[in-house]
Amino acid sequence: MTASVAGNFAKTKVKSLFQSDEDAAAAKEAANRESGNRIAKTLGELKGAVMKVGQMASIAQDVLPKELSDALGKLQREAPPMDFEVIREQIERELGAAPEVLFAEFDPEPFAAASIGQVHRARTDDGRDVVVKVQYPGVEDAVDSDLLQLKIALRASGIVDIGREALNASFKEVRARLHEELDYTNEASNVRLFRGHHLGRHDFMVLPEVIGERSAKRVLTLSYEPGDSITKIEALGYTQAQRDELGRNLFKMMASQIFEFGIIHADPNPGNFAVRPDGKIVLYDFGCVKWLEPEIIQAYKDVVEFGLVEDYPGVDDALMRLGARRPNTRAPDFSFYKRWRDTFADPFVDVAIFDYGRSTVHDEVVKLIPASVKHVSSFQPATELIFLDRTVVGHYGNMRILESRVPTYTFLRRYLDGFDGSFSARPDLKPGEA
Ligand SMILES: Nc1ncnc2c1ncn2[C@@H]1O[C@H](COP(=O)(O)OP(=O)(O)O)[C@@H](O)[C@H]1O
Ligand SMILES: [Mg+2]
């Protein structure tokens, strides 16, 4: 959707370059600015869970017009903390007793803010350091109406150049994840699920433990697992060697989830994990988890493999299986695929070690957009890729913040070769059973 909006704006810009009638071009630009403002206003009014939709779009801030990117920037800011009385009541309602009764110590000052709740430090009767995530009351009520409002605004503005069905499918997927996110018992199962995958397999991973008897639908108590935010490692004086180690581990974490586990932690914002000087990665926030389809990952792998050897009919077929190519439309000429292929593949394949701190891939992508606009009608947003792309793009950004140097292609090769059409470490469960 973000791409579509960006593409549409780019299209207007390109058009106005060639338009002899400058007044018409100016009018069109003004209309677009107006639409941008309207969407921005709608996004600004969204609260709680749906705010995350705006945050998701903000990963593409570089390519969006200023009105929109400004509005998205505002969504990053955290909500002001709630009165402790509200938190206490929510805990009583959910766990049947006041925090003072349930915990040996409970800090009334929030330790961290979240978009739909806040986190408090506490200590259990048996002396364990824990965090208690408490969801704000009433968050659930606004989700569907907020989402609908956003959908109507997007459609009315005309700046989203995708069909009604594709837009509906995208919203359905986002809505499903948001509803899961509101249920902390679901998040608790996810924590256990991911512990089962990473612990014993990846000695660099740290995941909190669920304190089940102090958790419910809107309260989640977890062991306290400290770490440093990647936005602070500069000030904390992390060395290049430490940054490299963290980047390698972050890459392995993500690739293992995609190609071996088939279930991904799909909320890669820098607040949702922390790092330690010894290379450990602490993963938080298992509210947004996406179960991948093996056929989708096979097609995803095929795009990469065919792209690497420049087999563009193969790329086109794999994109079709991903749901990204609109059926019954003409394939773009292969020089179009080649430009994107070179942008994505060259930096990783040509060097033994890729330096994320110096990556220009995101700038190159922005440059490709204007020329790609004429092919937009051959593509559609692929529902099954929304959360996968969000994760990959998000971690690319994290690696840039880390300024890590990672043997990306060697690593990727290992995971691609290891995937044979099914997930080797997929648990014998279905979503919701975890
Ligand atoms: N087990 C934990 N130990 C230490 N800090 C945590 C833990 N779990 C969460 N946090 C902190 O609390 C913040 C909010 O928790 P999170 O689960 O991300 O909430 P939300 O799902 O609302 O984003 C995190 O960004 C992290 O800083
Ligand atoms: Mg979070």
Coordinates of C-alpha atoms and ligand atoms in Angstrom, one line a residue:
M1 CA 0.0 0.0 0.0
T2 CA 2.8 2.3 0.9
A3 CA 4.5 1.5 -2.4
S4 CA 1.2 2.3 -4.2
V5 CA 0.8 5.7 -2.5
A6 CA 4.5 6.5 -3.2
G7 CA 4.2 5.4 -6.8
N8 CA 1.1 7.5 -7.3
F9 CA 2.8 10.6 -6.1
A10 CA 5.8 9.8 -8.2
K11 CA 3.6 9.3 -11.2
T12 CA 2.1 12.8 -10.8
K13 CA 5.6 14.3 -10.6
V14 CA 6.8 12.5 -13.7
K15 CA 3.7 13.5 -15.6
S16 CA 4.0 17.1 -14.7
L17 CA 7.5 17.1 -16.1
F18 CA 6.2 16.4 -19.5
Q19 CA 3.0 18.3 -19.3
S20 CA 2.8 21.4 -21.4
D21 CA -0.1 22.7 -19.5
E22 CA 1.6 23.8 -16.3
D23 CA -1.7 24.9 -14.7
A24 CA -3.0 21.4 -15.0
A25 CA 0.1 20.0 -13.4
A26 CA -0.1 22.5 -10.5
A27 CA -3.7 21.6 -10.0
K28 CA -3.0 17.9 -9.9
E29 CA -0.2 18.5 -7.4
A30 CA -2.4 20.6 -5.2
A31 CA -5.0 17.8 -5.3
N32 CA -2.4 15.3 -4.2
R33 CA -1.2 17.5 -1.4
E34 CA -4.8 17.7 -0.3
S35 CA -5.2 13.9 -0.3
G36 CA -1.9 13.6 1.6
N37 CA -3.1 16.0 4.2
R38 CA -6.4 14.1 4.6
I39 CA -4.7 10.7 5.1
A40 CA -2.3 12.3 7.4
K41 CA -5.1 13.7 9.5
T42 CA -6.9 10.4 9.6
L43 CA -3.7 8.7 10.7
G44 CA -3.1 11.3 13.4
E45 CA -6.5 10.6 14.9
L46 CA -5.9 6.8 15.1
K47 CA -5.2 5.5 18.5
G48 CA -3.8 2.4 20.1
A49 CA -3.6 -0.7 18.0
V50 CA -4.4 0.9 14.7
M51 CA -1.6 3.4 15.3
K52 CA 0.7 0.4 14.5
V53 CA -0.6 0.5 10.9
G54 CA 0.8 4.0 10.6
Q55 CA 4.0 2.9 12.2
M56 CA 4.3 0.1 9.7
A57 CA 4.0 2.5 6.8
S58 CA 6.6 4.7 8.4
I59 CA 9.3 2.2 7.4
A60 CA 8.9 3.7 3.9
Q61 CA 9.0 7.3 5.1
D62 CA 11.9 8.1 2.7
V63 CA 9.8 7.5 -0.4
L64 CA 6.6 9.2 0.8
P65 CA 5.5 12.9 0.2
K66 CA 6.3 15.2 3.0
E67 CA 2.7 15.6 4.3
L68 CA 2.4 11.9 4.9
S69 CA 5.9 11.3 6.2
D70 CA 5.4 14.1 8.8
A71 CA 2.2 12.6 10.0
L72 CA 3.8 9.1 10.2
G73 CA 6.7 10.6 12.1
K74 CA 4.3 11.8 14.8
L75 CA 2.9 8.3 15.3
Q76 CA 6.3 7.1 16.4
R77 CA 6.0 9.1 19.6
E78 CA 4.8 7.1 22.5
A79 CA 1.5 7.8 24.3
P80 CA 1.7 9.6 27.7
P81 CA 1.6 7.1 30.7
M82 CA -1.7 6.3 32.2
D83 CA -2.6 7.1 35.8
F84 CA -1.5 4.3 38.1
E85 CA -5.1 4.0 39.4
V86 CA -6.2 2.9 35.9
I87 CA -3.4 0.3 35.8
R88 CA -4.3 -1.0 39.3
E89 CA -7.9 -1.4 38.3
Q90 CA -7.0 -3.2 35.1
I91 CA -4.8 -5.6 37.0
E92 CA -7.5 -6.2 39.6
R93 CA -10.1 -6.9 36.9
E94 CA -7.8 -9.2 35.0
L95 CA -6.0 -11.1 37.8
G96 CA -8.5 -10.8 40.6
A97 CA -6.4 -8.9 43.1
A98 CA -4.4 -5.6 43.4
P99 CA -0.8 -5.4 42.4
E100 CA 0.3 -5.0 46.0
V101 CA -1.3 -8.3 46.8
L102 CA 0.0 -10.2 43.8
F103 CA 3.6 -9.0 43.9
A104 CA 6.2 -8.5 46.6
E105 CA 7.1 -5.2 45.0
F106 CA 5.4 -3.3 42.2
D107 CA 6.8 0.0 40.8
P108 CA 3.9 2.4 40.2
E109 CA 6.1 4.4 37.8
P110 CA 6.0 2.9 34.3
F111 CA 9.3 1.4 33.1
A112 CA 8.4 1.5 29.4
A113 CA 5.5 2.8 27.3
A114 CA 3.9 0.8 24.6
S115 CA 1.3 1.8 22.0
I116 CA -1.5 -0.1 23.7
G117 CA -0.4 -0.4 27.2
Q118 CA 2.5 0.2 29.6
V119 CA 5.1 -1.9 31.3
H120 CA 5.9 -1.9 35.0
R121 CA 8.8 -3.4 36.9
A122 CA 7.9 -5.7 39.8
R123 CA 9.2 -8.5 41.9
T124 CA 7.4 -11.8 42.6
D125 CA 7.0 -13.4 46.0
D126 CA 9.8 -15.8 45.2
G127 CA 12.1 -12.9 44.4
R128 CA 12.1 -12.9 40.6
D129 CA 12.6 -9.6 38.7
V130 CA 9.7 -9.3 36.3
V131 CA 8.0 -6.8 34.0
V132 CA 4.2 -6.5 33.9
K133 CA 2.7 -5.4 30.6
V134 CA -0.8 -3.9 31.2
Q135 CA -3.1 -3.1 28.4
Y136 CA -5.1 0.1 28.6
P137 CA -8.8 -0.5 29.1
G138 CA -11.0 0.1 26.0
V139 CA -8.3 -0.4 23.4
E140 CA -10.2 -3.3 21.8
D141 CA -13.3 -1.3 21.1
A142 CA -11.8 1.2 18.7
V143 CA -9.8 -1.2 16.4
D144 CA -12.4 -2.2 13.9
S145 CA -14.0 1.3 13.5
D146 CA -10.5 2.9 13.3
L147 CA -9.5 0.5 10.6
L148 CA -12.6 1.1 8.7
Q149 CA -12.1 4.8 8.9
L150 CA -8.6 4.4 7.6
K151 CA -9.8 2.3 4.7
I152 CA -12.5 4.7 3.7
A153 CA -10.0 7.6 3.9
L154 CA -7.5 5.8 1.7
R155 CA -10.1 4.8 -0.9
A156 CA -11.7 8.3 -1.0
S157 CA -8.4 10.0 -1.4
G158 CA -7.7 8.1 -4.6
I159 CA -4.0 8.1 -3.8
V160 CA -4.0 4.3 -3.3
D161 CA -3.8 2.9 -6.8
I162 CA -4.9 -0.7 -6.0
G163 CA -8.1 -2.6 -6.6
R164 CA -10.9 -2.8 -4.0
E165 CA -10.3 -6.5 -3.6
A166 CA -6.6 -6.2 -3.0
L167 CA -7.2 -3.3 -0.5
N168 CA -9.8 -5.4 1.3
A169 CA -7.4 -8.4 1.5
S170 CA -4.6 -6.3 2.9
F171 CA -6.9 -4.8 5.5
K172 CA -8.1 -8.3 6.4
E173 CA -4.6 -9.5 7.0
V174 CA -3.6 -6.5 9.1
R175 CA -6.9 -6.7 11.1
A176 CA -6.2 -10.4 11.9
R177 CA -2.7 -9.6 13.3
L178 CA -4.0 -6.6 15.3
H179 CA -6.7 -8.6 17.0
E180 CA -4.2 -11.3 18.0
E181 CA -2.0 -8.6 19.4
L182 CA -4.8 -7.5 21.8
D183 CA -4.9 -10.9 23.4
Y184 CA -1.9 -11.3 25.8
T185 CA -2.7 -15.0 26.3
N186 CA -1.9 -15.4 22.6
E187 CA 1.3 -13.5 23.1
A188 CA 2.2 -15.7 26.1
S189 CA 1.8 -18.8 23.8
N190 CA 4.0 -17.1 21.3
V191 CA 6.7 -16.4 23.8
R192 CA 6.8 -20.1 24.7
L193 CA 6.7 -21.1 21.0
F194 CA 9.8 -18.9 20.2
R195 CA 11.6 -20.0 23.3
G196 CA 11.1 -23.6 22.0
H197 CA 12.7 -22.6 18.7
H198 CA 15.7 -20.4 19.7
L199 CA 16.8 -21.8 23.1
G200 CA 19.1 -24.7 22.5
R201 CA 19.5 -23.7 18.9
H202 CA 20.9 -20.2 19.1
D203 CA 23.1 -19.6 22.2
F204 CA 23.0 -15.8 21.4
M205 CA 19.3 -15.5 21.9
V206 CA 17.6 -14.4 25.1
L207 CA 13.9 -14.6 25.4
P208 CA 11.8 -13.8 28.5
E209 CA 9.9 -16.5 30.4
V210 CA 6.2 -16.2 30.9
I211 CA 5.0 -16.0 34.6
G212 CA 1.7 -17.8 33.8
E213 CA 0.0 -17.3 37.2
R214 CA 0.4 -13.5 36.9
S215 CA -0.8 -13.3 33.3
A216 CA -4.3 -13.0 31.6
K217 CA -5.8 -11.6 28.5
R218 CA -4.8 -8.0 29.2
V219 CA -1.9 -8.5 31.7
L220 CA 1.3 -10.2 30.8
T221 CA 4.0 -10.9 33.3
L222 CA 7.5 -11.9 32.0
S223 CA 10.9 -12.3 33.5
Y224 CA 12.9 -9.1 33.3
E225 CA 15.6 -9.4 30.6
P226 CA 17.7 -6.3 30.4
G227 CA 19.6 -5.1 27.4
D228 CA 20.7 -2.0 25.4
S229 CA 18.6 -0.4 22.7
I230 CA 20.5 -0.3 19.4
T231 CA 19.8 3.4 19.3
K232 CA 22.0 3.8 22.3
I233 CA 25.0 1.7 21.4
E234 CA 26.9 4.6 19.9
A235 CA 26.8 6.5 23.2
L236 CA 27.6 3.2 25.1
G237 CA 30.8 2.8 23.1
Y238 CA 30.1 -0.6 21.5
T239 CA 33.1 -1.6 19.3
Q240 CA 33.0 -2.4 15.6
A241 CA 33.6 -6.1 16.5
Q242 CA 30.6 -6.1 18.8
R243 CA 28.4 -4.4 16.2
D244 CA 29.5 -7.0 13.6
E245 CA 28.7 -9.9 16.0
L246 CA 25.3 -8.4 16.8
G247 CA 24.5 -8.0 13.1
R248 CA 25.5 -11.6 12.3
N249 CA 23.3 -12.8 15.1
L250 CA 20.4 -10.6 14.1
F251 CA 20.6 -11.9 10.6
K252 CA 20.7 -15.5 11.8
M253 CA 17.7 -14.9 14.1
M254 CA 15.6 -13.6 11.2
A255 CA 16.7 -16.1 8.6
S256 CA 16.2 -19.0 10.9
Q257 CA 12.6 -17.8 11.6
I258 CA 11.9 -17.4 7.9
F259 CA 13.5 -20.5 6.4
E260 CA 13.6 -23.1 9.3
F261 CA 10.8 -22.2 11.8
G262 CA 8.3 -20.8 9.3
I263 CA 7.0 -18.5 12.0
I264 CA 8.3 -14.9 12.3
H265 CA 8.4 -12.3 15.0
A266 CA 6.9 -9.6 12.7
D267 CA 7.4 -6.4 14.6
P268 CA 11.0 -5.5 14.1
N269 CA 10.9 -1.9 15.5
P270 CA 14.1 -1.2 17.5
G271 CA 12.1 -1.1 20.8
N272 CA 11.2 -4.7 20.4
F273 CA 14.6 -6.1 21.0
A274 CA 17.8 -5.2 22.9
V275 CA 21.4 -6.1 22.6
R276 CA 24.3 -6.9 25.0
P277 CA 28.0 -6.4 24.7
D278 CA 28.6 -10.1 24.6
G279 CA 26.6 -10.4 21.3
K280 CA 23.4 -11.5 22.8
I281 CA 20.0 -10.5 21.3
V282 CA 17.1 -10.1 23.7
L283 CA 13.8 -10.4 21.9
Y284 CA 10.7 -8.8 23.3
D285 CA 7.1 -8.3 22.1
F286 CA 5.6 -11.4 20.6
G287 CA 2.2 -9.8 19.9
C288 CA 2.7 -9.8 16.2
V289 CA 3.7 -13.2 14.9
K290 CA 3.1 -14.4 11.3
W291 CA 2.8 -18.1 10.4
L292 CA 4.3 -18.4 6.9
E293 CA 3.1 -20.8 4.2
P294 CA 5.8 -23.1 2.8
E295 CA 4.7 -22.3 -0.8
I296 CA 5.2 -18.6 -0.2
I297 CA 8.7 -19.1 1.2
Q298 CA 9.4 -21.4 -1.8
A299 CA 8.3 -18.7 -4.1
Y300 CA 10.3 -16.1 -2.1
K301 CA 13.4 -18.3 -2.4
D302 CA 12.8 -18.7 -6.1
V303 CA 12.6 -15.0 -6.7
V304 CA 16.0 -14.7 -5.1
E305 CA 17.5 -17.7 -6.9
F306 CA 16.2 -16.8 -10.3
G307 CA 17.1 -13.2 -9.7
L308 CA 20.7 -14.2 -8.9
V309 CA 21.1 -16.1 -12.2
E310 CA 19.1 -13.5 -14.1
D311 CA 16.4 -15.9 -15.2
Y312 CA 13.6 -13.3 -15.5
P313 CA 10.8 -15.6 -16.8
G314 CA 11.6 -17.5 -13.6
V315 CA 11.4 -14.4 -11.5
D316 CA 8.1 -13.4 -13.1
D317 CA 6.6 -16.9 -12.4
A318 CA 7.8 -16.8 -8.8
L319 CA 6.3 -13.3 -8.3
M320 CA 3.1 -14.6 -9.7
R321 CA 3.1 -17.4 -7.0
L322 CA 3.9 -14.9 -4.4
G323 CA 0.7 -13.0 -5.3
A324 CA 2.7 -9.9 -6.2
R325 CA 2.1 -10.1 -9.9
R326 CA -1.4 -9.3 -11.0
P327 CA -2.8 -12.3 -12.9
N328 CA -3.8 -11.7 -16.5
T329 CA -1.7 -8.7 -17.0
R330 CA 1.4 -8.3 -19.1
A331 CA 4.8 -9.1 -17.7
P332 CA 7.0 -6.0 -17.6
D333 CA 10.0 -6.0 -19.9
F334 CA 12.9 -7.8 -18.2
S335 CA 15.1 -4.8 -18.1
F336 CA 12.7 -3.6 -15.5
Y337 CA 13.4 -6.7 -13.4
K338 CA 17.1 -6.4 -14.0
R339 CA 17.3 -2.9 -12.6
W340 CA 15.6 -4.1 -9.4
R341 CA 17.7 -7.2 -9.3
D342 CA 20.9 -5.3 -9.6
T343 CA 19.8 -2.9 -6.8
F344 CA 19.1 -5.7 -4.4
A345 CA 21.6 -8.4 -5.4
D346 CA 24.8 -6.5 -6.3
P347 CA 25.8 -5.2 -2.9
F348 CA 25.4 -8.5 -1.3
V349 CA 26.8 -10.8 -3.9
D350 CA 29.8 -8.9 -5.0
V351 CA 31.3 -8.5 -1.6
A352 CA 32.4 -11.1 0.9
I353 CA 31.2 -8.9 3.8
F354 CA 28.5 -6.4 3.4
D355 CA 28.8 -3.2 5.4
Y356 CA 25.3 -2.1 6.4
G357 CA 26.5 1.2 7.8
R358 CA 27.5 2.2 4.2
S359 CA 24.5 0.6 2.4
T360 CA 22.8 2.7 -0.2
V361 CA 20.2 0.1 -1.2
H362 CA 17.4 2.2 0.2
D363 CA 18.5 5.3 -1.8
E364 CA 18.7 3.2 -4.9
V365 CA 15.2 1.9 -4.4
V366 CA 13.9 5.5 -4.1
K367 CA 15.6 6.3 -7.4
L368 CA 13.9 3.3 -9.1
I369 CA 10.4 4.3 -8.2
P370 CA 9.6 7.0 -10.8
A371 CA 10.6 4.7 -13.7
S372 CA 8.7 1.8 -12.1
V373 CA 5.4 3.7 -12.1
K374 CA 4.4 2.6 -15.6
H375 CA 4.5 -1.0 -14.5
V376 CA 2.3 -0.5 -11.4
S377 CA -0.8 -2.1 -13.1
S378 CA 1.1 -5.4 -13.5
F379 CA 1.5 -5.7 -9.7
Q380 CA -0.6 -5.9 -6.6
P381 CA 0.1 -5.9 -2.9
A382 CA 0.7 -9.5 -1.9
T383 CA -1.2 -10.2 1.3
E384 CA 1.1 -13.0 2.4
L385 CA 4.1 -10.7 2.1
I386 CA 2.9 -7.8 4.2
F387 CA 4.4 -9.0 7.5
L388 CA 7.4 -10.7 5.9
D389 CA 8.4 -7.6 4.0
R390 CA 7.9 -5.5 7.1
T391 CA 10.2 -7.8 9.0
V392 CA 13.0 -7.9 6.4
V393 CA 12.8 -4.2 5.7
G394 CA 12.7 -3.4 9.4
H395 CA 15.8 -5.5 10.2
Y396 CA 17.6 -4.0 7.2
G397 CA 17.1 -0.7 9.0
N398 CA 18.3 -2.2 12.3
M399 CA 21.5 -3.4 10.7
R400 CA 22.1 0.1 9.3
I401 CA 21.7 1.5 12.8
L402 CA 24.0 -1.2 14.1
E403 CA 26.5 -0.4 11.3
S404 CA 27.3 -4.1 11.2
R405 CA 29.4 -5.9 8.6
V406 CA 27.9 -9.2 7.8
P407 CA 28.8 -11.9 5.3
T408 CA 25.3 -11.6 4.0
Y409 CA 25.5 -13.7 0.9
T410 CA 27.3 -16.6 2.6
F411 CA 24.7 -16.6 5.3
L412 CA 21.8 -16.3 3.0
R413 CA 23.1 -19.1 0.8
R414 CA 23.1 -21.4 3.8
Y415 CA 19.5 -20.7 4.6
L416 CA 18.3 -20.9 1.0
D417 CA 20.1 -24.2 0.5
G418 CA 18.6 -25.5 3.7
F419 CA 15.0 -24.8 2.7
D420 CA 13.6 -27.7 0.6
G421 CA 10.0 -26.6 0.4
S422 CA 9.1 -27.3 4.0
F423 CA 10.2 -25.9 7.4
S424 CA 12.7 -28.1 9.1
A425 CA 11.9 -26.7 12.5
R426 CA 8.2 -26.1 12.2
P427 CA 6.3 -27.2 15.3
D428 CA 3.4 -29.6 14.9
L429 CA 0.8 -27.0 15.7
K430 CA -1.5 -24.6 14.0
P431 CA -1.7 -20.9 14.8
G432 CA -3.7 -20.5 18.0
E433 CA -2.8 -23.9 19.3
A434 CA 0.6 -22.8 20.5
Ligands
LIG1 N1 10.9 -9.1 29.4 C1 11.3 -7.9 29.3 N2 12.4 -7.4 30.0 C2 12.8 -6.1 29.9 N3 12.1 -5.2 29.2 C3 11.0 -5.5 28.5 C4 10.5 -6.9 28.6 N4 9.4 -7.0 27.8 C5 9.2 -5.7 27.3 N5 10.1 -4.9 27.8 C6 10.2 -3.4 27.4 O1 8.9 -2.9 27.4 C7 8.7 -2.3 26.1 C8 7.2 -2.5 25.7 O2 6.9 -3.9 25.6 P1 6.3 -4.6 24.3 O3 6.1 -6.0 24.6 O4 7.1 -4.2 23.2 O5 4.9 -3.8 24.2 P2 4.0 -3.5 22.9 O6 3.6 -4.9 22.4 O7 2.8 -2.7 23.4 O8 4.9 -2.8 22.0 C9 9.7 -3.0 25.2 O9 10.0 -2.1 24.1 C10 10.9 -3.2 26.1 O10 11.6 -2.0 26.2
MG2 MG 6.7 -3.3 21.3

